[in-house]
Amino acid sequence: MPVYGQVAIGPPGSGKSTYCHGMSEFLRNHWGRNARVINLDPANDRTPYECAVDVRDLVDAQVVMEELGLGPNGALVYCIEHLLTNFSWLEEKLL
């Protein structure tokens, strides 16, 4: 069976989480699909839905800011580099 996906990108407050929540509910309730949401934003601490995979389980921007003394931009760069270094973690979660 084919696997399909969507990627929602945009600035903070643009409705990405709202869209993901609405789309996953639509796919589950109206089409009977097994929709899973994957959060790849290490700074998103307000997901109104359950994430099948959450990058914050690997690296959390807030923790990085507190422990390394970085600002929000530096923390996000660090988090992305950490995810890339540990990409096998994401691959295992997706399979």
CSV table of C-alpha atoms in Angstrom, one decimal:
chain,number,residue,atom,x,y,z
A,1,MET,CA,0.0,0.0,0.0
A,2,PRO,CA,1.4,3.4,-0.9
A,3,VAL,CA,2.3,5.9,1.8
A,4,TYR,CA,1.5,9.6,1.2
A,5,GLY,CA,2.6,12.6,3.2
A,6,GLN,CA,2.2,16.3,3.4
A,7,VAL,CA,4.6,18.9,4.8
A,8,ALA,CA,3.3,22.1,6.4
A,9,ILE,CA,5.8,24.9,6.6
A,10,GLY,CA,5.4,28.6,7.5
A,11,PRO,CA,6.2,31.2,10.1
A,12,PRO,CA,5.0,31.0,13.7
A,13,GLY,CA,1.3,31.6,14.0
A,14,SER,CA,0.4,30.8,10.4
A,15,GLY,CA,-1.8,27.9,11.2
A,16,LYS,CA,0.4,24.9,10.6
A,17,SER,CA,-0.7,23.1,13.8
A,18,THR,CA,-4.4,23.9,13.1
A,19,TYR,CA,-4.1,22.6,9.6
A,20,CYS,CA,-2.3,19.4,10.7
A,21,HIS,CA,-4.9,18.7,13.4
A,22,GLY,CA,-7.8,19.4,11.0
A,23,MET,CA,-6.4,17.3,8.2
A,24,SER,CA,-5.6,14.4,10.4
A,25,GLU,CA,-9.1,14.4,11.8
A,26,PHE,CA,-10.6,14.7,8.4
A,27,LEU,CA,-8.6,11.8,7.0
A,28,ARG,CA,-9.5,9.6,10.0
A,29,ASN,CA,-13.2,10.5,10.4
A,30,HIS,CA,-14.3,10.9,6.8
A,31,TRP,CA,-11.9,8.6,4.8
A,32,GLY,CA,-11.0,6.1,7.5
A,33,ARG,CA,-7.3,6.6,6.9
A,34,ASN,CA,-4.6,6.0,9.4
A,35,ALA,CA,-3.3,9.5,9.5
A,36,ARG,CA,-0.2,10.2,11.7
A,37,VAL,CA,1.2,13.6,12.4
A,38,ILE,CA,5.0,14.1,12.8
A,39,ASN,CA,6.3,17.1,14.5
A,40,LEU,CA,9.7,18.2,13.3
A,41,ASP,CA,9.7,21.6,15.0
A,42,PRO,CA,11.8,21.4,18.2
A,43,ALA,CA,10.3,24.7,19.4
A,44,ASN,CA,6.6,23.8,19.0
A,45,ASP,CA,5.4,23.0,22.6
A,46,ARG,CA,1.7,23.5,21.8
A,47,THR,CA,0.4,20.7,19.6
A,48,PRO,CA,-3.4,20.3,20.0
A,49,TYR,CA,-3.1,16.7,18.8
A,50,GLU,CA,-1.0,13.6,19.6
A,51,CYS,CA,2.2,13.3,17.5
A,52,ALA,CA,3.2,9.9,16.2
A,53,VAL,CA,6.8,11.2,16.2
A,54,ASP,CA,7.9,14.3,18.0
A,55,VAL,CA,11.4,15.6,17.4
A,56,ARG,CA,11.3,17.1,20.9
A,57,ASP,CA,11.8,13.6,22.2
A,58,LEU,CA,15.3,13.8,20.7
A,59,VAL,CA,16.0,17.5,21.2
A,60,ASP,CA,14.0,20.4,22.6
A,61,ALA,CA,14.8,24.0,21.7
A,62,GLN,CA,13.7,25.3,25.2
A,63,VAL,CA,16.1,22.9,26.9
A,64,VAL,CA,18.9,23.7,24.5
A,65,MET,CA,18.4,27.5,25.2
A,66,GLU,CA,18.5,26.9,29.0
A,67,GLU,CA,21.4,24.4,29.0
A,68,LEU,CA,23.6,26.0,26.4
A,69,GLY,CA,22.7,29.6,26.9
A,70,LEU,CA,21.6,30.1,23.2
A,71,GLY,CA,18.9,32.4,21.9
A,72,PRO,CA,16.0,31.0,19.9
A,73,ASN,CA,17.7,31.2,16.5
A,74,GLY,CA,20.9,29.5,17.8
A,75,ALA,CA,18.9,26.9,19.6
A,76,LEU,CA,17.0,26.0,16.4
A,77,VAL,CA,20.2,25.7,14.4
A,78,TYR,CA,21.7,23.5,17.1
A,79,CYS,CA,18.5,21.3,17.1
A,80,ILE,CA,18.5,20.9,13.4
A,81,GLU,CA,22.2,19.9,13.4
A,82,HIS,CA,21.5,17.5,16.3
A,83,LEU,CA,18.7,15.9,14.3
A,84,LEU,CA,20.9,15.6,11.2
A,85,THR,CA,23.6,14.0,13.3
A,86,ASN,CA,21.1,11.5,14.8
A,87,PHE,CA,19.0,11.0,11.6
A,88,SER,CA,18.8,7.3,12.3
A,89,TRP,CA,16.6,8.1,15.3
A,90,LEU,CA,14.0,9.7,12.9
A,91,GLU,CA,14.3,6.9,10.4
A,92,GLU,CA,13.6,4.3,13.1
A,93,LYS,CA,10.6,6.2,14.3
A,94,LEU,CA,9.1,6.5,10.8
A,95,LEU,CA,9.4,2.8,10.1
